[in-house]
Coordinates of C-alpha atoms and ligand atoms in Angstrom, one line a residue:
M1 CA 25.2 1.0 -17.7
P2 CA 23.7 -1.6 -20.1
D3 CA 20.2 -2.9 -19.2
G4 CA 21.0 -6.2 -17.4
D5 CA 23.3 -4.1 -14.9
T6 CA 20.7 -2.3 -13.1
G7 CA 19.9 -4.0 -10.1
N8 CA 16.7 -4.0 -10.2
V9 CA 14.4 -7.0 -11.3
L10 CA 11.8 -5.5 -13.3
E11 CA 12.3 -2.3 -14.6
V12 CA 9.2 -0.6 -16.9
R13 CA 10.2 2.5 -18.9
D14 CA 8.0 5.0 -20.7
L15 CA 4.7 2.5 -20.8
R16 CA 1.8 3.4 -23.1
T17 CA -1.0 1.3 -23.8
V18 CA -3.9 2.3 -25.6
F19 CA -7.5 0.7 -26.0
Q20 CA -9.1 0.8 -29.8
T21 CA -12.6 1.9 -29.3
R22 CA -15.6 2.6 -31.2
G23 CA -15.7 5.8 -29.4
G24 CA -11.5 6.5 -30.5
E25 CA -8.5 5.4 -28.5
V26 CA -8.4 5.2 -24.9
H27 CA -4.9 6.1 -23.4
A28 CA -5.4 4.2 -20.5
V29 CA -1.4 3.9 -19.6
N30 CA 0.6 7.2 -20.5
S31 CA 4.2 7.0 -19.9
V32 CA 4.4 4.7 -16.5
S33 CA 7.9 4.5 -15.6
F34 CA 9.1 2.5 -12.1
E35 CA 11.3 -0.2 -11.1
V36 CA 11.4 -3.2 -8.6
K37 CA 14.1 -3.6 -6.6
P38 CA 15.4 -7.4 -5.8
G39 CA 13.0 -8.6 -2.5
E40 CA 11.0 -5.3 -2.0
L41 CA 7.7 -4.8 -1.5
L42 CA 6.3 -2.3 -3.8
G43 CA 2.4 -0.8 -3.3
V44 CA 0.9 0.6 -6.2
V45 CA -2.6 2.6 -5.3
G46 CA -4.8 4.9 -7.2
E47 CA -9.0 5.0 -7.1
S48 CA -10.6 2.7 -9.6
G49 CA -10.0 3.2 -12.8
S50 CA -6.4 4.9 -12.5
G51 CA -4.9 2.1 -14.7
K52 CA -3.4 0.1 -12.1
S53 CA -4.6 -3.5 -13.3
V54 CA -3.6 -2.5 -17.4
T55 CA -0.2 -1.3 -16.4
M56 CA 0.6 -4.7 -15.0
M57 CA -1.0 -6.9 -17.6
S58 CA 1.1 -5.2 -20.3
L59 CA 3.9 -6.2 -18.7
V60 CA 3.6 -9.8 -19.8
G61 CA 0.7 -9.2 -22.8
L62 CA -2.1 -10.4 -20.7
L63 CA -4.3 -7.8 -22.5
P64 CA -6.0 -9.2 -25.5
S65 CA -5.2 -7.1 -28.6
P66 CA -7.3 -5.5 -30.4
P67 CA -8.5 -3.4 -28.3
A68 CA -5.5 -3.2 -26.3
E69 CA -2.0 -1.9 -27.5
V70 CA 0.7 -1.6 -26.0
R71 CA 2.3 1.2 -28.1
E72 CA 5.4 2.1 -26.4
G73 CA 7.8 1.6 -23.6
R74 CA 10.4 -0.9 -22.8
V75 CA 9.9 -3.9 -20.0
L76 CA 13.3 -5.1 -18.6
L77 CA 13.0 -8.6 -16.7
A78 CA 16.4 -9.0 -15.5
G79 CA 17.9 -7.0 -18.3
E80 CA 15.1 -8.8 -21.3
D81 CA 13.0 -6.3 -22.8
L82 CA 9.4 -8.6 -22.3
L83 CA 7.8 -6.5 -25.0
R84 CA 10.0 -7.7 -27.6
V85 CA 10.3 -11.1 -26.9
T86 CA 8.6 -14.1 -28.8
P87 CA 5.1 -15.3 -27.4
A88 CA 6.3 -18.5 -26.5
R89 CA 8.8 -16.8 -24.4
L90 CA 6.2 -14.4 -22.8
R91 CA 4.1 -17.9 -21.7
E92 CA 7.4 -18.8 -20.6
V93 CA 7.7 -15.7 -18.0
R94 CA 3.8 -15.8 -17.2
G95 CA 3.8 -18.2 -14.2
G96 CA 7.6 -18.7 -14.5
E97 CA 9.6 -15.4 -13.7
V98 CA 6.6 -13.4 -13.4
G99 CA 3.5 -15.1 -11.0
F100 CA 0.3 -13.2 -10.8
I101 CA -2.4 -13.2 -7.9
F102 CA -5.8 -11.8 -8.9
Q103 CA -8.6 -10.1 -7.0
D104 CA -11.2 -13.0 -7.9
P105 CA -9.7 -16.3 -7.6
M106 CA -12.7 -18.1 -9.7
T107 CA -11.6 -16.4 -12.8
S108 CA -8.1 -17.7 -13.0
L109 CA -8.6 -21.3 -11.0
N110 CA -10.3 -23.6 -13.6
P111 CA -13.9 -24.9 -12.1
V112 CA -13.2 -28.6 -13.8
F113 CA -9.9 -29.6 -12.5
T114 CA -8.9 -30.2 -9.4
V115 CA -6.7 -27.7 -7.3
G116 CA -3.7 -30.2 -7.2
Y117 CA -3.3 -31.0 -11.1
Q118 CA -4.0 -26.7 -11.3
I119 CA -0.8 -26.4 -9.4
M120 CA 1.1 -29.4 -10.6
E121 CA 0.4 -28.3 -13.9
P122 CA 2.7 -25.1 -14.1
I123 CA 5.2 -27.0 -12.0
R124 CA 5.9 -29.8 -14.7
R125 CA 5.6 -27.3 -17.8
H126 CA 8.1 -24.8 -16.6
M127 CA 10.6 -26.7 -14.4
G128 CA 10.0 -30.0 -16.0
L129 CA 10.0 -32.0 -12.8
G130 CA 7.9 -35.5 -13.0
K131 CA 4.7 -35.9 -11.6
K132 CA 5.7 -37.5 -8.0
Q133 CA 8.1 -34.8 -7.7
A134 CA 5.6 -32.5 -8.4
R135 CA 3.0 -33.5 -6.3
E136 CA 5.4 -33.4 -3.3
R137 CA 6.4 -29.4 -4.5
A138 CA 2.2 -29.1 -4.9
V139 CA 1.8 -30.1 -1.2
E140 CA 4.7 -28.0 0.1
L141 CA 3.6 -25.0 -1.6
L142 CA -0.4 -25.5 -0.2
E143 CA 1.7 -26.1 3.5
L144 CA 3.7 -22.4 2.6
V145 CA 0.4 -20.8 2.1
G146 CA -1.1 -22.0 5.4
I147 CA -3.5 -24.4 3.9
P148 CA -4.3 -27.5 6.8
S149 CA -4.0 -31.5 5.4
A150 CA -2.9 -29.9 1.9
R151 CA -1.6 -33.5 1.3
D152 CA -6.0 -34.3 1.3
R153 CA -6.9 -31.2 -0.2
L154 CA -4.5 -31.7 -4.0
S155 CA -7.7 -33.8 -5.1
D156 CA -10.5 -31.5 -4.0
Y157 CA -12.1 -29.0 -6.6
P158 CA -12.1 -24.8 -6.5
H159 CA -15.7 -25.1 -4.8
Q160 CA -14.8 -26.8 -2.2
F161 CA -12.4 -24.3 -0.8
S162 CA -13.7 -21.0 1.3
G163 CA -12.9 -17.7 -0.1
G164 CA -9.7 -16.9 1.5
M165 CA -8.7 -20.7 0.8
R166 CA -8.9 -20.3 -2.4
Q167 CA -7.2 -16.9 -2.3
R168 CA -4.5 -18.9 -0.7
V169 CA -4.5 -21.3 -3.6
M170 CA -4.1 -18.8 -5.7
I171 CA -1.1 -17.5 -4.2
A172 CA 0.9 -21.2 -4.1
M173 CA -0.2 -21.3 -7.8
A174 CA 2.1 -18.1 -8.3
L175 CA 4.8 -19.2 -6.0
A176 CA 4.6 -22.5 -8.0
C177 CA 7.6 -21.7 -10.5
D178 CA 9.8 -19.2 -8.3
P179 CA 8.8 -15.9 -9.1
K180 CA 11.6 -13.4 -9.4
V181 CA 8.2 -10.6 -9.0
L182 CA 4.8 -11.5 -7.4
I183 CA 2.0 -9.3 -8.6
A184 CA -0.8 -9.1 -6.6
D185 CA -3.5 -7.3 -7.9
E186 CA -6.4 -6.4 -5.3
P187 CA -6.2 -9.7 -4.3
T188 CA -7.8 -9.2 -0.7
T189 CA -10.5 -6.4 -2.1
A190 CA -13.1 -9.3 -2.1
L191 CA -12.3 -10.5 0.8
D192 CA -13.7 -9.7 5.0
V193 CA -11.3 -8.1 6.6
T194 CA -10.0 -10.5 9.0
I195 CA -8.9 -12.9 5.9
Q196 CA -7.7 -9.7 4.2
A197 CA -5.0 -9.6 7.2
Q198 CA -4.2 -13.2 7.3
I199 CA -3.4 -12.9 3.9
L200 CA -1.4 -9.9 4.0
E201 CA 0.3 -11.7 6.7
I202 CA 1.1 -14.5 4.5
V203 CA 2.5 -12.4 1.9
A204 CA 4.9 -10.7 4.1
D205 CA 6.1 -14.3 5.8
L206 CA 6.6 -15.4 2.2
R207 CA 8.3 -12.3 0.9
A208 CA 11.0 -12.9 3.7
R209 CA 11.4 -17.1 3.6
L210 CA 11.7 -16.5 -0.2
G211 CA 13.5 -13.2 -1.1
M212 CA 11.2 -12.5 -4.1
A213 CA 10.0 -8.7 -5.1
I214 CA 6.3 -8.5 -4.6
V215 CA 4.0 -5.6 -6.4
W216 CA 1.0 -5.3 -4.0
I217 CA -2.2 -3.3 -5.6
T218 CA -4.5 -1.8 -4.1
H219 CA -7.1 0.9 -4.1
D220 CA -6.7 1.5 -0.1
L221 CA -3.6 3.0 1.0
G222 CA -4.3 1.9 4.5
V223 CA -3.9 -1.6 2.9
I224 CA -0.3 -0.9 2.3
A225 CA 0.7 1.3 5.2
G226 CA 2.1 -1.1 7.1
I227 CA 3.9 -3.5 4.6
A228 CA 5.2 -1.8 1.5
D229 CA 8.9 -0.2 1.4
R230 CA 7.9 2.5 -1.5
V231 CA 4.6 3.6 -3.2
L232 CA 3.5 4.5 -6.7
V233 CA 0.5 6.5 -7.0
M234 CA -1.5 6.5 -10.1
Y235 CA -4.1 9.0 -11.1
G236 CA -5.7 9.4 -15.0
G237 CA -3.4 6.3 -16.2
Q238 CA -0.3 8.3 -14.7
V239 CA 2.4 7.9 -11.8
V240 CA 1.9 11.1 -10.2
E241 CA 4.1 10.4 -6.9
Q242 CA 6.4 7.8 -5.7
A243 CA 8.4 7.6 -2.5
P244 CA 9.6 5.2 0.3
V245 CA 6.4 4.5 2.1
H246 CA 7.6 6.6 5.6
P247 CA 7.9 9.7 3.7
L248 CA 4.6 9.1 1.4
F249 CA 2.5 8.7 4.5
N250 CA 4.3 11.7 6.3
D251 CA 5.5 13.9 3.8
P252 CA 3.0 13.8 0.5
R253 CA 3.6 16.0 -1.9
H254 CA 1.0 15.5 -4.8
P255 CA -2.6 17.2 -3.8
Y256 CA -3.7 13.4 -4.7
T257 CA -1.8 11.4 -2.6
R258 CA -2.6 14.0 0.3
A259 CA -6.5 13.5 0.0
L260 CA -5.7 9.7 -0.7
L261 CA -4.4 9.8 2.9
R262 CA -7.2 11.4 4.3
T263 CA -9.4 9.5 3.4
I264 CA -8.0 6.4 5.3
P265 CA -9.9 5.9 8.7
T266 CA -7.6 6.3 12.0
V267 CA -7.1 3.6 13.6
T268 CA -9.0 5.2 16.9
G269 CA -12.6 4.4 15.1
A270 CA -13.2 7.2 13.2
R271 CA -16.7 6.6 11.7
A272 CA -17.5 6.8 8.5
E273 CA -19.2 10.1 7.9
K274 CA -16.4 11.3 8.8
L275 CA -14.3 10.0 6.3
E276 CA -13.6 13.0 3.7
V277 CA -13.7 11.5 0.3
I278 CA -12.1 13.1 -2.8
E279 CA -14.5 15.3 -4.5
G280 CA -15.6 14.8 -8.2
Q281 CA -14.8 12.4 -10.3
P282 CA -11.4 10.3 -11.7
P283 CA -10.7 11.5 -15.6
I284 CA -12.7 10.0 -18.5
L285 CA -9.9 8.7 -20.1
G286 CA -9.4 9.0 -24.0
A287 CA -6.8 11.5 -25.8
A288 CA -3.4 11.7 -24.6
P289 CA -3.6 14.0 -21.9
T290 CA -1.9 17.6 -22.5
A291 CA -2.5 18.5 -19.3
C292 CA -2.5 17.8 -15.3
P293 CA -4.7 14.9 -15.0
F294 CA -6.1 15.8 -11.2
R295 CA -6.9 19.5 -12.3
D296 CA -10.6 19.5 -12.2
R297 CA -10.2 17.9 -8.7
C298 CA -7.2 19.9 -7.3
P299 CA -7.7 22.4 -4.7
L300 CA -4.1 24.4 -6.2
V301 CA -4.9 24.3 -9.4
F302 CA -3.4 27.6 -11.2
D303 CA -3.6 28.0 -15.1
R304 CA -0.3 26.1 -16.0
C305 CA -1.9 22.9 -14.8
H306 CA -4.1 23.3 -17.6
A307 CA -1.7 24.0 -20.2
E308 CA 0.8 21.3 -19.3
N309 CA 0.9 18.0 -18.2
P310 CA 3.7 18.4 -15.1
A311 CA 6.7 15.5 -15.2
R312 CA 8.1 14.0 -12.5
E313 CA 10.4 15.9 -11.0
V314 CA 12.7 14.4 -7.5
V315 CA 11.9 16.1 -5.0
A316 CA 13.9 14.2 -2.3
P317 CA 15.6 10.8 -1.9
E318 CA 13.9 8.4 -3.6
H319 CA 10.4 10.7 -3.7
D320 CA 9.3 11.9 -7.0
V321 CA 6.3 14.1 -8.0
A322 CA 4.6 15.3 -10.8
C323 CA 2.7 18.9 -10.4
F324 CA 3.5 22.0 -10.8
H325 CA 2.8 23.6 -7.4
P326 CA 5.5 24.6 -5.2
S327 CA 4.1 23.1 -2.6
A328 CA 4.6 20.0 -3.9
R329 CA 8.6 20.7 -4.8
S330 CA 8.9 22.5 -1.0
G331 CA 6.5 20.0 0.9
T332 CA 5.3 22.8 2.7
G333 CA 2.0 24.2 3.2
G334 CA -0.6 22.4 0.8
A335 CA -3.6 21.2 0.4
S336 CA -4.1 19.8 3.6
Ligands
ADP1 N1 -11.1 -3.4 -22.9 C1 -11.3 -1.9 -22.5 N2 -12.1 -0.9 -23.4 C2 -11.4 0.4 -23.4 N3 -10.8 0.9 -22.1 C3 -10.3 0.1 -21.3 C4 -10.3 -1.8 -21.3 N4 -10.0 -1.7 -20.4 C5 -9.9 -1.1 -19.5 N5 -10.1 0.7 -19.8 C6 -10.0 1.5 -19.4 O1 -8.4 1.4 -18.7 C7 -8.6 2.4 -18.1 C8 -8.0 1.5 -16.7 O2 -8.5 0.2 -15.7 P1 -7.7 -0.4 -14.6 O3 -5.9 -0.8 -15.1 O4 -8.2 -1.4 -15.0 O5 -8.0 0.6 -13.8 P2 -7.5 0.4 -12.0 O6 -7.0 -1.3 -12.2 O7 -7.0 1.3 -11.6 O8 -9.1 0.4 -11.7 C9 -10.2 2.6 -17.5 O9 -11.0 3.4 -17.2 C10 -10.6 2.1 -18.8 O10 -10.5 3.8 -19.4
MG2 MG1 -7.8 -2.8 -11.3

């Protein structure tokens, strides 16, 4: 089947990103593969440092090189390999077909320009609209993300908005050019719970209305339980499990996913001291892994885990896991 005909909006194959540091090479992304289907919401979870951001930034050339080097892989956007296009084409993709929302809007919004200018600029650049049309589109976008008195607020500067409203402006900017995929990298982590819930609601609503695919990155599995169609679990720069949301929560196979699930507070007011934490530290990334990255924290570790890095294997429809333990394959017993 030719690349363009897979039916996926985005397809990432064997992506490998390495940082050159004084201490040697840091293999931050190790042969990561995944796909994003049209209109779906893909959740990407994993503890801090598991390679989520580096993976997403590698897709569209957002990492400074050096020190970063995307060494291997293919990133197919409707069949076009983004690792092999010109810098000019990549700039066009960023903020065009692929939109980004980051955790801290202040790092993406420029404090010296009005919000209106910052939303209109990419619209004019990518979509070739005139000033007046771009202005109307900016108003429409701000209304879409629920900013009151949108027209009046075009002339305001980022600092004149609250944290939650700035995040909405960021979403409006990311949506400006009708992206096929919107990548949201922990966009609600810095916000309080009520505003987090509002932002999630806006995004879910936008997806339904605009039909774009969303990749929602978080270190908190609880956040995506209610909104994701499919979930990718990352650990130590690798994908360790992938499944549709229901099996991921009800039949998790990787010992790490099982541990992550136990860290979610229950709805019935579990107290903080009752939350289980995963013992041990995430691996310090260095050389390319030759063993299972989770072996030092895994309750099910056995000799093979020290000798080989498990590849992802399909265990159920659309469900794969990278673990040698028989319980990961059969779905019985396990770490619980
Ligand atoms: N500039 C850098 N130089 C060296 N290593 C880096 C750099 N940025 C990220 N890394 C490495 O990549 C790993 C993954 O980082 P990141 O993708 O930001 O994690 P996540 O988003 O999952 O919290 C880090 O643990 C670190 O080892
Ligand atoms: Mg990150």
